[in-house]
Amino acid sequence: IQADALEEIRQSNDLKELQDIKVKYLGKKGSLTGVLKGMGKLSKEERPVVGEIANKVREAITQEFDQKSDALEQVALNEQLEKEALDVTLPGRPVQVGGPHLLTKIVEEIEDLFIGMGFEVREGPEVETDYYNFEALNLPKGHPARDMQDTFYITNELLLRTHTSPVQARTMRQYDGDQSVKMICPGKVYRRDTDDATHSHQFTQIEGLYVDKNVRMSDLKGILDKFAKSMFGHDRKIRLRPSFFPFTEPSVEMDISCKVCNGEGCSVCKKTGWIEILGAGMVHPRVLEMAGYDSEQYTGFAFGMGPERIAMLKYGIDDIRNFYTNDKRFLSQYHHAK
Ligand code: FA5
């Protein structure tokens, strides 16, 4: 029995099988137990002899079993440790951190600049009435200049604002015609423009309005010059070109000189070396009157700029659609931009 049992234990490679072997020899119905049970039939003299042998056999089997069992457990443990091994020296995976959108940053930068010059920041609705978007800005129904801003209408009277200029009229209205106004208003605007590298059907504008006694065109020019130099650096020039808006008189458009030009042109600036970034002018007397201001006493200037174009110019971005397609490869380049 002992020889068989030890041999089987040695051969065994599995804890469960080993347990079965133990039961086979030492269990209730095991072969060694059978020997012990049969001792009653032996003579007085034989019993101690057989008993001693049986005990030795049991000890030998138990010892072999314990040893083998420890060895198998160790093997199993090693296997498990190897499987679950953790290499703490491996470099970690970098955590992807988001950041504000470049457009958000540009708008905030422009806001800060104008706040520094005494302007307050206002907001207005994106779903606007025909009255504020057009009529209060001296664009009565049927006026040909309405075509300059192809409009998304919701109903006859409601539309998606085509510019931030309605906020001029809304803000002046709040002041009963006897207070100066100095505000900027950033926000989204919508036009039925065909999308291309420099046009989008939805884009951002920042409106500016300064109404007071004795505001002059030279004030407008001074503020815009300061804005352009702070935004783009002192080596940039501004150019005001005569233009037309029904809500300003006289009206201008402002161009910024491009930095890097070669024989083939100036990237976003094309061949001219200049790019238009805003429209502006002296608030039309009729707009002041409609908002309740006495145009004999009060004058003002207003401007409306496109932050996308400004960001394109500042960072050399050649397609406006990059701002809206949410390509992380594009956006993440500007997480650390000032
Ligand atoms: C206006 O919208 C006037 N409300 C601006 C204004 C305000 C003039 C106050 C006078 C007084 P304009 O349509 O030119 O003007 O647009 C102003 C700026 O918005 C442009 O200079 C340009 O920077 C930007 N812009 C216009 N259309 C688009 C477009 N489709 N996509 C991206 N930017 C645009």
CSV table of C-alpha atoms and ligand atoms in Angstrom, one decimal:
chain,number,residue,atom,x,y,z
A,1,ILE,CA,0.0,0.0,0.0
A,2,GLN,CA,2.7,2.4,1.0
A,3,ALA,CA,4.7,1.9,-2.2
A,4,ASP,CA,1.6,2.4,-4.4
A,5,ALA,CA,0.4,5.4,-2.5
A,6,LEU,CA,3.8,7.2,-2.5
A,7,GLU,CA,4.2,6.5,-6.2
A,8,GLU,CA,0.8,7.9,-7.0
A,9,ILE,CA,1.5,11.0,-4.9
A,10,ARG,CA,4.8,11.6,-6.7
A,11,GLN,CA,3.2,11.2,-10.1
A,12,SER,CA,0.3,13.6,-9.3
A,13,ASN,CA,0.5,17.1,-10.7
A,14,ASP,CA,-2.8,18.5,-9.6
A,15,LEU,CA,-4.1,19.5,-6.2
A,16,LYS,CA,-7.6,18.0,-6.8
A,17,GLU,CA,-6.1,14.7,-8.0
A,18,LEU,CA,-3.8,14.7,-5.0
A,19,GLN,CA,-6.7,15.0,-2.6
A,20,ASP,CA,-8.5,12.1,-4.4
A,21,ILE,CA,-5.4,9.9,-3.8
A,22,LYS,CA,-5.4,10.8,-0.1
A,23,VAL,CA,-9.0,9.8,0.1
A,24,LYS,CA,-8.3,6.6,-1.7
A,25,TYR,CA,-5.8,5.5,0.9
A,26,LEU,CA,-6.6,7.3,4.1
A,27,GLY,CA,-10.3,8.2,3.6
A,28,LYS,CA,-13.2,6.4,5.4
A,29,LYS,CA,-13.3,3.8,2.7
A,30,GLY,CA,-9.6,4.0,2.0
A,31,SER,CA,-7.4,0.9,1.7
A,32,LEU,CA,-5.3,1.7,4.7
A,33,THR,CA,-8.4,2.4,6.7
A,34,GLY,CA,-9.6,-1.0,5.6
A,35,VAL,CA,-6.5,-2.6,7.1
A,36,LEU,CA,-7.1,-0.9,10.4
A,37,LYS,CA,-10.8,-1.8,10.4
A,38,GLY,CA,-9.8,-5.5,9.9
A,39,MET,CA,-7.5,-5.5,13.0
A,40,GLY,CA,-10.3,-6.8,15.2
A,41,LYS,CA,-10.0,-10.1,13.4
A,42,LEU,CA,-6.3,-10.5,14.2
A,43,SER,CA,-4.9,-12.3,17.2
A,44,LYS,CA,-3.7,-10.5,20.3
A,45,GLU,CA,0.0,-10.9,19.3
A,46,GLU,CA,-0.5,-9.8,15.7
A,47,ARG,CA,-2.5,-6.6,16.5
A,48,PRO,CA,0.3,-4.4,17.9
A,49,VAL,CA,2.7,-5.4,15.1
A,50,VAL,CA,0.2,-4.7,12.3
A,51,GLY,CA,-1.0,-1.6,14.1
A,52,GLU,CA,2.6,-0.2,14.3
A,53,ILE,CA,3.1,-0.9,10.6
A,54,ALA,CA,-0.2,0.6,9.6
A,55,ASN,CA,0.6,3.8,11.6
A,56,LYS,CA,4.0,4.1,10.0
A,57,VAL,CA,2.4,3.7,6.6
A,58,ARG,CA,-0.1,6.4,7.4
A,59,GLU,CA,2.6,8.7,8.6
A,60,ALA,CA,4.7,8.1,5.5
A,61,ILE,CA,1.7,8.7,3.2
A,62,THR,CA,0.6,11.8,5.1
A,63,GLN,CA,4.1,13.2,5.0
A,64,GLU,CA,4.5,12.6,1.3
A,65,PHE,CA,1.1,14.1,0.8
A,66,ASP,CA,1.8,17.2,2.7
A,67,GLN,CA,5.1,17.8,0.9
A,68,LYS,CA,3.6,17.3,-2.5
A,69,SER,CA,0.6,19.4,-1.6
A,70,ASP,CA,2.9,22.3,-0.5
A,71,ALA,CA,4.9,22.0,-3.7
A,72,LEU,CA,1.8,22.1,-5.9
A,73,GLU,CA,0.4,25.1,-4.0
A,74,GLN,CA,3.7,26.9,-4.5
A,75,VAL,CA,3.6,26.1,-8.3
A,76,ALA,CA,0.0,27.4,-8.5
A,77,LEU,CA,0.9,30.5,-6.6
A,78,ASN,CA,3.9,31.2,-8.8
A,79,GLU,CA,1.7,30.8,-11.9
A,80,GLN,CA,-0.9,33.2,-10.5
A,81,LEU,CA,1.8,35.8,-9.5
A,82,GLU,CA,3.2,35.6,-13.0
A,83,LYS,CA,-0.2,36.1,-14.6
A,84,GLU,CA,-1.1,39.1,-12.5
A,85,ALA,CA,2.4,40.6,-12.5
A,86,LEU,CA,2.3,44.4,-12.6
A,87,ASP,CA,5.3,46.3,-14.0
A,88,VAL,CA,5.4,49.5,-12.0
A,89,THR,CA,8.3,50.8,-14.0
A,90,LEU,CA,6.2,51.0,-17.2
A,91,PRO,CA,5.5,54.6,-18.2
A,92,GLY,CA,1.9,55.6,-17.5
A,93,ARG,CA,-0.6,56.5,-20.3
A,94,PRO,CA,-0.8,60.3,-20.7
A,95,VAL,CA,-4.1,61.7,-19.5
A,96,GLN,CA,-5.8,63.7,-22.3
A,97,VAL,CA,-6.7,67.1,-20.9
A,98,GLY,CA,-9.1,69.4,-22.8
A,99,GLY,CA,-8.9,73.1,-23.0
A,100,PRO,CA,-10.9,76.1,-24.1
A,101,HIS,CA,-11.6,76.3,-27.8
A,102,LEU,CA,-9.3,78.7,-29.7
A,103,LEU,CA,-12.3,80.8,-30.6
A,104,THR,CA,-13.3,81.1,-26.9
A,105,LYS,CA,-9.8,82.2,-26.1
A,106,ILE,CA,-9.8,84.9,-28.8
A,107,VAL,CA,-13.2,86.2,-27.8
A,108,GLU,CA,-12.0,86.4,-24.1
A,109,GLU,CA,-8.8,88.1,-25.2
A,110,ILE,CA,-10.8,90.7,-27.1
A,111,GLU,CA,-13.2,91.2,-24.2
A,112,ASP,CA,-10.3,91.8,-21.8
A,113,LEU,CA,-8.8,94.4,-24.2
A,114,PHE,CA,-12.0,96.3,-24.4
A,115,ILE,CA,-12.9,95.9,-20.7
A,116,GLY,CA,-9.5,97.5,-20.1
A,117,MET,CA,-10.6,100.5,-22.2
A,118,GLY,CA,-13.8,100.9,-20.1
A,119,PHE,CA,-16.3,98.9,-22.1
A,120,GLU,CA,-18.8,96.6,-20.5
A,121,VAL,CA,-19.8,93.2,-21.9
A,122,ARG,CA,-23.4,92.7,-23.0
A,123,GLU,CA,-25.4,89.8,-24.5
A,124,GLY,CA,-28.4,89.6,-26.8
A,125,PRO,CA,-30.7,86.9,-28.2
A,126,GLU,CA,-29.6,84.8,-31.2
A,127,VAL,CA,-33.3,84.4,-32.2
A,128,GLU,CA,-34.1,88.0,-33.0
A,129,THR,CA,-37.0,90.1,-34.2
A,130,ASP,CA,-37.0,91.6,-37.7
A,131,TYR,CA,-37.4,94.9,-35.9
A,132,TYR,CA,-34.1,94.8,-33.9
A,133,ASN,CA,-32.1,93.0,-36.6
A,134,PHE,CA,-33.1,95.4,-39.4
A,135,GLU,CA,-35.6,98.2,-38.8
A,136,ALA,CA,-34.1,99.7,-35.6
A,137,LEU,CA,-30.9,99.8,-37.6
A,138,ASN,CA,-32.3,101.9,-40.4
A,139,LEU,CA,-33.0,98.9,-42.6
A,140,PRO,CA,-36.7,99.1,-43.3
A,141,LYS,CA,-38.5,96.3,-45.1
A,142,GLY,CA,-37.6,96.2,-48.8
A,143,HIS,CA,-34.3,98.1,-48.2
A,144,PRO,CA,-31.8,96.7,-50.7
A,145,ALA,CA,-29.0,96.5,-48.1
A,146,ARG,CA,-31.0,93.7,-46.4
A,147,ASP,CA,-29.6,91.5,-49.2
A,148,MET,CA,-26.1,92.0,-47.9
A,149,GLN,CA,-27.0,89.6,-45.1
A,150,ASP,CA,-28.9,86.7,-46.5
A,151,THR,CA,-31.2,85.7,-43.6
A,152,PHE,CA,-32.5,82.5,-42.0
A,153,TYR,CA,-36.2,83.4,-41.2
A,154,ILE,CA,-38.1,81.5,-38.6
A,155,THR,CA,-41.4,83.3,-39.1
A,156,ASN,CA,-42.2,86.6,-40.9
A,157,GLU,CA,-41.1,88.5,-37.8
A,158,LEU,CA,-38.6,86.2,-36.2
A,159,LEU,CA,-35.1,85.3,-37.6
A,160,LEU,CA,-31.7,84.1,-36.6
A,161,ARG,CA,-29.7,87.3,-36.1
A,162,THR,CA,-27.4,88.1,-39.1
A,163,HIS,CA,-25.1,90.3,-37.0
A,164,THR,CA,-24.6,91.4,-33.4
A,165,SER,CA,-25.7,95.0,-34.3
A,166,PRO,CA,-29.3,94.5,-32.8
A,167,VAL,CA,-27.7,94.5,-29.4
A,168,GLN,CA,-26.7,98.2,-30.1
A,169,ALA,CA,-30.4,99.1,-30.3
A,170,ARG,CA,-31.4,96.9,-27.4
A,171,THR,CA,-28.7,98.4,-25.1
A,172,MET,CA,-29.5,102.0,-26.0
A,173,ARG,CA,-33.2,101.4,-25.4
A,174,GLN,CA,-32.4,100.5,-21.8
A,175,TYR,CA,-31.0,103.9,-21.1
A,176,ASP,CA,-33.9,106.3,-21.8
A,177,GLY,CA,-31.7,108.4,-24.1
A,178,ASP,CA,-29.8,110.3,-21.4
A,179,GLN,CA,-26.8,108.2,-20.5
A,180,SER,CA,-23.5,107.3,-22.2
A,181,VAL,CA,-23.2,103.7,-23.5
A,182,LYS,CA,-19.9,101.9,-23.8
A,183,MET,CA,-20.3,98.2,-24.5
A,184,ILE,CA,-19.2,95.3,-26.5
A,185,CYS,CA,-21.3,92.2,-27.3
A,186,PRO,CA,-19.8,88.9,-28.5
A,187,GLY,CA,-22.1,86.2,-29.9
A,188,LYS,CA,-23.1,83.8,-32.6
A,189,VAL,CA,-24.7,85.1,-35.8
A,190,TYR,CA,-26.2,83.2,-38.8
A,191,ARG,CA,-26.3,83.9,-42.6
A,192,ARG,CA,-27.3,82.0,-45.6
A,193,ASP,CA,-23.7,82.3,-46.9
A,194,THR,CA,-22.1,79.5,-48.8
A,195,ASP,CA,-19.3,77.9,-46.7
A,196,ASP,CA,-15.8,78.4,-48.0
A,197,ALA,CA,-12.3,79.0,-46.6
A,198,THR,CA,-13.2,82.5,-45.2
A,199,HIS,CA,-17.1,82.3,-44.9
A,200,SER,CA,-19.3,80.2,-42.7
A,201,HIS,CA,-23.1,80.1,-42.4
A,202,GLN,CA,-22.7,80.4,-38.6
A,203,PHE,CA,-19.9,82.5,-37.2
A,204,THR,CA,-19.0,84.8,-34.3
A,205,GLN,CA,-19.1,88.6,-34.1
A,206,ILE,CA,-18.2,91.1,-31.5
A,207,GLU,CA,-20.1,94.3,-31.6
A,208,GLY,CA,-18.8,97.5,-30.1
A,209,LEU,CA,-20.8,100.7,-29.3
A,210,TYR,CA,-19.7,104.0,-27.7
A,211,VAL,CA,-22.4,106.7,-27.4
A,212,ASP,CA,-21.7,109.9,-25.5
A,213,LYS,CA,-21.7,113.7,-26.0
A,214,ASN,CA,-18.9,114.6,-28.4
A,215,VAL,CA,-17.7,111.1,-29.6
A,216,ARG,CA,-15.8,111.5,-32.8
A,217,MET,CA,-14.5,109.5,-35.7
A,218,SER,CA,-10.9,110.0,-34.4
A,219,ASP,CA,-12.0,108.2,-31.2
A,220,LEU,CA,-13.1,105.2,-33.3
A,221,LYS,CA,-9.8,105.3,-35.2
A,222,GLY,CA,-7.7,105.5,-32.0
A,223,ILE,CA,-9.6,102.6,-30.3
A,224,LEU,CA,-9.3,100.4,-33.3
A,225,ASP,CA,-5.6,101.2,-33.7
A,226,LYS,CA,-5.0,100.3,-30.1
A,227,PHE,CA,-7.0,97.1,-30.5
A,228,ALA,CA,-5.1,96.0,-33.6
A,229,LYS,CA,-1.7,96.7,-32.1
A,230,SER,CA,-2.5,94.9,-28.9
A,231,MET,CA,-3.9,91.9,-30.8
A,232,PHE,CA,-1.3,91.6,-33.6
A,233,GLY,CA,1.8,93.5,-32.5
A,234,HIS,CA,3.1,97.0,-33.1
A,235,ASP,CA,4.5,96.2,-36.5
A,236,ARG,CA,0.9,95.9,-37.9
A,237,LYS,CA,-0.8,98.8,-39.7
A,238,ILE,CA,-4.5,99.4,-39.9
A,239,ARG,CA,-6.3,100.8,-42.9
A,240,LEU,CA,-9.8,102.3,-42.9
A,241,ARG,CA,-11.6,102.1,-46.2
A,242,PRO,CA,-14.8,104.0,-46.9
A,243,SER,CA,-17.8,101.6,-46.9
A,244,PHE,CA,-21.5,101.5,-46.5
A,245,PHE,CA,-23.8,100.3,-43.7
A,246,PRO,CA,-27.3,101.7,-43.3
A,247,PHE,CA,-26.8,102.1,-39.5
A,248,THR,CA,-23.5,104.1,-39.7
A,249,GLU,CA,-22.6,107.3,-41.4
A,250,PRO,CA,-19.9,107.6,-42.4
A,251,SER,CA,-19.0,103.9,-42.6
A,252,VAL,CA,-15.7,102.2,-42.9
A,253,GLU,CA,-14.2,98.8,-43.1
A,254,MET,CA,-10.9,98.1,-41.4
A,255,ASP,CA,-8.1,96.0,-42.8
A,256,ILE,CA,-5.0,94.8,-41.1
A,257,SER,CA,-1.6,94.6,-42.8
A,258,CYS,CA,-0.3,91.1,-43.1
A,259,LYS,CA,3.0,90.1,-41.5
A,260,VAL,CA,4.6,87.7,-43.9
A,261,CYS,CA,4.2,88.4,-47.6
A,262,ASN,CA,6.2,87.0,-50.5
A,263,GLY,CA,5.9,87.2,-54.3
A,264,GLU,CA,3.0,84.7,-54.2
A,265,GLY,CA,0.9,86.7,-51.8
A,266,CYS,CA,0.3,86.7,-48.0
A,267,SER,CA,-1.6,83.5,-47.1
A,268,VAL,CA,-5.0,84.6,-45.8
A,269,CYS,CA,-4.4,88.1,-47.0
A,270,LYS,CA,-4.2,87.0,-50.7
A,271,LYS,CA,-2.3,89.4,-53.0
A,272,THR,CA,-3.2,92.7,-51.5
A,273,GLY,CA,-1.3,92.3,-48.2
A,274,TRP,CA,-4.4,93.4,-46.2
A,275,ILE,CA,-7.3,91.5,-44.7
A,276,GLU,CA,-10.7,92.9,-43.7
A,277,ILE,CA,-11.6,92.1,-40.1
A,278,LEU,CA,-14.4,94.5,-39.2
A,279,GLY,CA,-17.0,97.0,-40.3
A,280,ALA,CA,-17.5,100.3,-38.4
A,281,GLY,CA,-18.7,103.9,-38.5
A,282,MET,CA,-20.4,106.7,-36.7
A,283,VAL,CA,-23.8,105.7,-35.5
A,284,HIS,CA,-26.4,107.0,-37.9
A,285,PRO,CA,-28.6,109.8,-36.4
A,286,ARG,CA,-31.7,107.9,-37.2
A,287,VAL,CA,-30.5,104.8,-35.2
A,288,LEU,CA,-29.9,107.1,-32.2
A,289,GLU,CA,-33.3,108.8,-32.6
A,290,MET,CA,-35.1,105.4,-32.9
A,291,ALA,CA,-33.4,104.3,-29.6
A,292,GLY,CA,-34.6,107.5,-27.9
A,293,TYR,CA,-31.4,109.5,-28.1
A,294,ASP,CA,-31.2,113.2,-29.2
A,295,SER,CA,-28.8,113.0,-32.2
A,296,GLU,CA,-28.1,116.8,-31.8
A,297,GLN,CA,-26.6,116.1,-28.3
A,298,TYR,CA,-25.3,112.6,-28.6
A,299,THR,CA,-23.0,111.0,-31.1
A,300,GLY,CA,-21.4,107.6,-31.2
A,301,PHE,CA,-19.3,105.0,-33.0
A,302,ALA,CA,-20.0,101.3,-33.5
A,303,PHE,CA,-18.1,98.4,-35.0
A,304,GLY,CA,-18.6,94.7,-35.7
A,305,MET,CA,-15.7,92.3,-36.0
A,306,GLY,CA,-15.3,88.7,-36.9
A,307,PRO,CA,-13.2,86.8,-34.3
A,308,GLU,CA,-12.7,83.8,-36.6
A,309,ARG,CA,-11.0,86.1,-39.1
A,310,ILE,CA,-8.9,87.6,-36.4
A,311,ALA,CA,-7.8,84.2,-35.1
A,312,MET,CA,-7.0,83.1,-38.6
A,313,LEU,CA,-4.8,86.2,-39.1
A,314,LYS,CA,-3.1,85.8,-35.7
A,315,TYR,CA,-2.3,82.1,-36.0
A,316,GLY,CA,-2.0,81.7,-39.7
A,317,ILE,CA,-5.1,79.4,-40.0
A,318,ASP,CA,-6.1,79.2,-43.7
A,319,ASP,CA,-9.6,77.7,-43.4
A,320,ILE,CA,-12.4,78.9,-41.2
A,321,ARG,CA,-14.1,75.5,-41.2
A,322,ASN,CA,-11.3,74.3,-38.9
A,323,PHE,CA,-13.1,76.1,-36.0
A,324,TYR,CA,-16.3,74.0,-36.4
A,325,THR,CA,-15.2,70.5,-37.4
A,326,ASN,CA,-13.9,69.6,-33.9
A,327,ASP,CA,-10.8,67.9,-35.1
A,328,LYS,CA,-8.8,67.4,-31.9
A,329,ARG,CA,-5.5,67.4,-33.9
A,330,PHE,CA,-6.3,71.0,-34.9
A,331,LEU,CA,-7.8,72.2,-31.6
A,332,SER,CA,-5.1,70.7,-29.3
A,333,GLN,CA,-2.4,72.8,-31.1
A,334,TYR,CA,-3.9,75.9,-29.4
A,335,HIS,CA,-4.4,74.6,-25.9
A,336,HIS,CA,-1.4,76.5,-24.8
A,337,ALA,CA,-1.8,79.6,-27.0
A,338,LYS,CA,-1.9,82.8,-25.1
B,1,FA5,C1,-21.7,93.6,-40.3
B,1,FA5,O1,-22.2,92.5,-40.0
B,1,FA5,C2,-22.0,94.9,-39.5
B,1,FA5,N1,-23.1,94.6,-38.6
B,1,FA5,C3,-20.8,95.4,-38.9
B,1,FA5,C4,-20.9,96.7,-38.3
B,1,FA5,C5,-21.2,96.9,-37.0
B,1,FA5,C6,-20.7,97.8,-39.1
B,1,FA5,C7,-21.4,98.2,-36.5
B,1,FA5,C8,-20.9,99.1,-38.6
B,1,FA5,C9,-21.2,99.3,-37.3
B,1,FA5,P1,-20.2,92.6,-42.2
B,1,FA5,O2,-21.3,91.9,-42.9
B,1,FA5,O3,-19.1,93.2,-43.0
B,1,FA5,O4,-20.8,93.7,-41.3
B,1,FA5,O5,-19.5,91.6,-41.1
B,1,FA5,C10,-18.6,92.1,-40.2
B,1,FA5,C11,-17.4,91.1,-40.0
B,1,FA5,O6,-17.9,89.8,-39.8
B,1,FA5,C12,-16.6,91.0,-41.3
B,1,FA5,O7,-15.6,92.0,-41.4
B,1,FA5,C13,-16.0,89.6,-41.2
B,1,FA5,O8,-14.9,89.7,-40.3
B,1,FA5,C14,-17.1,88.8,-40.5
B,1,FA5,N2,-17.9,88.0,-41.4
B,1,FA5,C15,-18.9,88.5,-42.2
B,1,FA5,N3,-19.4,87.4,-42.9
B,1,FA5,C16,-18.8,86.3,-42.5
B,1,FA5,C17,-18.9,84.9,-42.7
B,1,FA5,N4,-19.8,84.4,-43.6
B,1,FA5,N5,-18.0,84.1,-42.1
B,1,FA5,C18,-17.1,84.5,-41.2
B,1,FA5,N6,-17.0,85.8,-40.9
B,1,FA5,C19,-17.8,86.7,-41.5
